């Protein structure tokens, strides 16, 4: 079938890192860890400065643990970006073609076809449209290469395939 929409792009390290940070800081576990880390950094300062006189010092973590909890998403993002760019497959320019049947993705040495009925949802996050065929898997499509009409077209195709 003839492609109705064809786009080609490459995701840079910075774009991928921004996406991962936005994704990580939306997760409830990461938010709780960040709050606990921030709490563990602030409370000792308040006790040492005399603002809190009767505070139990055992209720907060040591400085290295507090910093690790606070910056956990950034640490994980750096590791993920480094791992991603060791893999040649992920550094390729990707060609996405959208038609009535689904999404066809092609790189330098691979080709993948994804029917609209196999995409659970399309989410927008950090400059990307994420096509999610499963809960943990997603294909990143840059929103700056798509117009509002194309995003609506993709979302409508996914919604129509679910009916």
Tab-separated table of C-alpha atoms in Angstrom:
chain	number	residue	atom	x	y	z
A	1	UNK	CA	0.000	0.000	0.000
A	2	UNK	CA	1.152	3.539	-0.699
A	3	UNK	CA	2.604	5.430	2.221
A	4	UNK	CA	0.432	8.355	3.364
A	5	UNK	CA	3.134	9.855	5.556
A	6	UNK	CA	6.865	9.273	5.439
A	7	UNK	CA	9.395	10.795	7.848
A	8	UNK	CA	13.061	10.225	8.475
A	9	UNK	CA	15.064	11.296	11.507
A	10	UNK	CA	17.872	10.438	13.883
A	11	UNK	CA	17.603	10.817	17.654
A	12	UNK	CA	20.580	12.590	19.232
A	13	UNK	CA	22.047	11.778	22.640
A	14	UNK	CA	20.706	15.006	24.100
A	15	UNK	CA	17.165	14.381	22.804
A	16	UNK	CA	17.226	10.843	24.172
A	17	UNK	CA	18.539	12.055	27.543
A	18	UNK	CA	15.777	14.705	27.769
A	19	UNK	CA	13.175	12.037	27.041
A	20	UNK	CA	14.584	9.694	29.711
A	21	UNK	CA	14.741	12.449	32.348
A	22	UNK	CA	11.132	13.474	31.610
A	23	UNK	CA	10.065	9.829	31.762
A	24	UNK	CA	11.933	9.104	35.010
A	25	UNK	CA	10.776	12.169	36.930
A	26	UNK	CA	7.118	11.256	36.256
A	27	UNK	CA	7.360	7.864	37.963
A	28	UNK	CA	5.933	7.767	41.535
A	29	UNK	CA	8.839	5.703	42.898
A	30	UNK	CA	11.386	8.217	41.615
A	31	UNK	CA	9.389	11.113	43.062
A	32	UNK	CA	9.263	9.410	46.473
A	33	UNK	CA	13.004	8.649	46.360
A	34	UNK	CA	13.714	12.271	45.412
A	35	UNK	CA	11.601	13.607	48.279
A	36	UNK	CA	13.302	11.245	50.744
A	37	UNK	CA	16.732	12.283	49.434
A	38	UNK	CA	15.881	15.986	49.676
A	39	UNK	CA	14.456	15.474	53.178
A	40	UNK	CA	17.656	13.689	54.215
A	41	UNK	CA	19.759	16.609	52.964
A	42	UNK	CA	17.651	19.365	54.547
A	43	UNK	CA	16.961	17.893	57.991
A	44	UNK	CA	20.595	17.591	59.172
A	45	UNK	CA	21.198	21.208	58.163
A	46	UNK	CA	18.158	22.347	60.148
A	47	UNK	CA	19.260	20.346	63.210
A	48	UNK	CA	22.862	21.586	63.002
A	49	UNK	CA	21.748	25.214	62.659
A	50	UNK	CA	19.489	24.893	65.701
A	51	UNK	CA	16.148	25.330	63.918
A	52	UNK	CA	15.029	21.904	65.152
A	53	UNK	CA	16.218	21.090	68.651
A	54	UNK	CA	14.337	17.894	69.452
A	55	UNK	CA	14.653	15.984	66.222
A	56	UNK	CA	15.684	12.329	66.136
A	57	UNK	CA	18.800	12.164	63.958
A	58	UNK	CA	18.139	8.528	63.031
A	59	UNK	CA	15.193	9.454	60.801
A	60	UNK	CA	17.248	10.537	57.810
A	61	UNK	CA	19.910	9.007	55.578
A	62	UNK	CA	23.590	9.849	55.336
A	63	UNK	CA	24.755	12.332	52.710
A	64	UNK	CA	25.933	9.815	50.028
A	65	UNK	CA	22.658	7.868	50.180
A	66	UNK	CA	20.592	11.056	50.110
A	67	UNK	CA	22.468	12.351	47.054
A	68	UNK	CA	22.142	8.981	45.307
A	69	UNK	CA	18.378	8.960	45.915
A	70	UNK	CA	17.977	12.552	44.788
A	71	UNK	CA	19.989	12.104	41.599
A	72	UNK	CA	18.930	8.517	40.825
A	73	UNK	CA	17.118	9.487	37.564
A	74	UNK	CA	20.144	11.385	36.275
A	75	UNK	CA	22.474	8.480	37.089
A	76	UNK	CA	20.161	5.996	35.337
A	77	UNK	CA	19.826	8.344	32.344
A	78	UNK	CA	23.603	8.635	31.922
A	79	UNK	CA	23.952	4.843	32.053
A	80	UNK	CA	21.091	4.362	29.554
A	81	UNK	CA	22.471	6.945	27.108
A	82	UNK	CA	25.934	5.365	27.232
A	83	UNK	CA	24.476	1.885	26.657
A	84	UNK	CA	22.249	3.125	23.843
A	85	UNK	CA	25.097	4.660	21.916
A	86	UNK	CA	27.282	1.577	22.156
A	87	UNK	CA	24.655	-0.203	20.064
A	88	UNK	CA	25.062	0.682	16.357
A	89	UNK	CA	21.435	-0.292	15.692
A	90	UNK	CA	20.190	2.583	17.853
A	91	UNK	CA	22.396	5.238	16.212
A	92	UNK	CA	20.891	4.762	12.763
A	93	UNK	CA	18.664	7.174	10.933
A	94	UNK	CA	15.145	5.769	11.010
A	95	UNK	CA	12.524	5.970	8.272
A	96	UNK	CA	8.921	5.782	9.489
A	97	UNK	CA	6.147	5.275	6.957
A	98	UNK	CA	2.506	5.471	8.013
A	99	UNK	CA	-0.293	4.075	5.854
A	100	UNK	CA	-3.744	2.488	6.283
A	101	UNK	CA	-2.225	-0.828	7.392
A	102	UNK	CA	0.137	0.477	10.069
A	103	UNK	CA	3.637	1.769	10.707
A	104	UNK	CA	6.655	0.571	8.742
A	105	UNK	CA	10.024	1.293	10.339
A	106	UNK	CA	13.263	0.934	8.438
A	107	UNK	CA	16.886	1.441	9.422
A	108	UNK	CA	20.120	0.798	7.591
A	109	UNK	CA	20.046	-2.943	8.237
A	110	UNK	CA	16.540	-3.796	9.427
A	111	UNK	CA	12.872	-3.398	8.596
A	112	UNK	CA	9.890	-3.750	10.906
A	113	UNK	CA	6.146	-3.585	10.279
A	114	UNK	CA	3.659	-2.749	13.003
A	115	UNK	CA	-0.097	-2.967	12.386
A	116	UNK	CA	-2.319	-0.289	13.926
A	117	UNK	CA	-4.103	-2.974	15.950
A	118	UNK	CA	-0.815	-3.884	17.666
A	119	UNK	CA	-0.267	-0.378	19.037
A	120	UNK	CA	-1.864	0.016	22.471
A	121	UNK	CA	-1.545	3.791	22.694
A	122	UNK	CA	0.311	6.865	21.517
A	123	UNK	CA	1.703	9.145	24.227
A	124	UNK	CA	3.357	12.530	23.919
A	125	UNK	CA	6.335	13.230	26.140
A	126	UNK	CA	9.397	15.484	25.931
A	127	UNK	CA	9.125	16.261	22.224
A	128	UNK	CA	8.345	12.693	21.193
A	129	UNK	CA	5.284	10.759	20.159
A	130	UNK	CA	5.687	7.308	21.697
A	131	UNK	CA	3.952	4.453	19.886
A	132	UNK	CA	3.477	1.762	22.525
A	133	UNK	CA	2.816	-1.799	21.327
A	134	UNK	CA	3.202	-3.051	24.917
A	135	UNK	CA	3.392	-1.620	28.406
A	136	UNK	CA	7.206	-1.566	28.516
A	137	UNK	CA	8.095	-1.105	24.835
A	138	UNK	CA	7.771	1.998	22.690
A	139	UNK	CA	8.905	3.515	19.417
A	140	UNK	CA	10.031	7.128	19.644
A	141	UNK	CA	8.931	9.479	16.853
A	142	UNK	CA	10.145	13.083	16.921
A	143	UNK	CA	7.209	15.464	17.141
A	144	UNK	CA	9.111	18.268	15.399
A	145	UNK	CA	9.043	16.280	12.133
A	146	UNK	CA	5.285	15.780	12.464
A	147	UNK	CA	2.557	18.360	12.191
A	148	UNK	CA	-0.562	18.513	14.356
A	149	UNK	CA	-2.596	16.884	11.554
A	150	UNK	CA	-0.185	13.951	11.322
A	151	UNK	CA	-0.278	13.377	15.102
A	152	UNK	CA	-4.086	13.447	14.992
A	153	UNK	CA	-4.035	11.014	12.044
A	154	UNK	CA	-1.820	8.563	13.946
A	155	UNK	CA	-3.908	8.754	17.128
A	156	UNK	CA	-7.144	8.345	15.146
A	157	UNK	CA	-5.752	5.251	13.357
A	158	UNK	CA	-4.808	3.683	16.698
A	159	UNK	CA	-8.212	4.465	18.204
A	160	UNK	CA	-10.022	3.096	15.129
A	161	UNK	CA	-8.023	-0.147	15.254
A	162	UNK	CA	-9.091	-0.741	18.873
A	163	UNK	CA	-12.796	-0.722	17.964
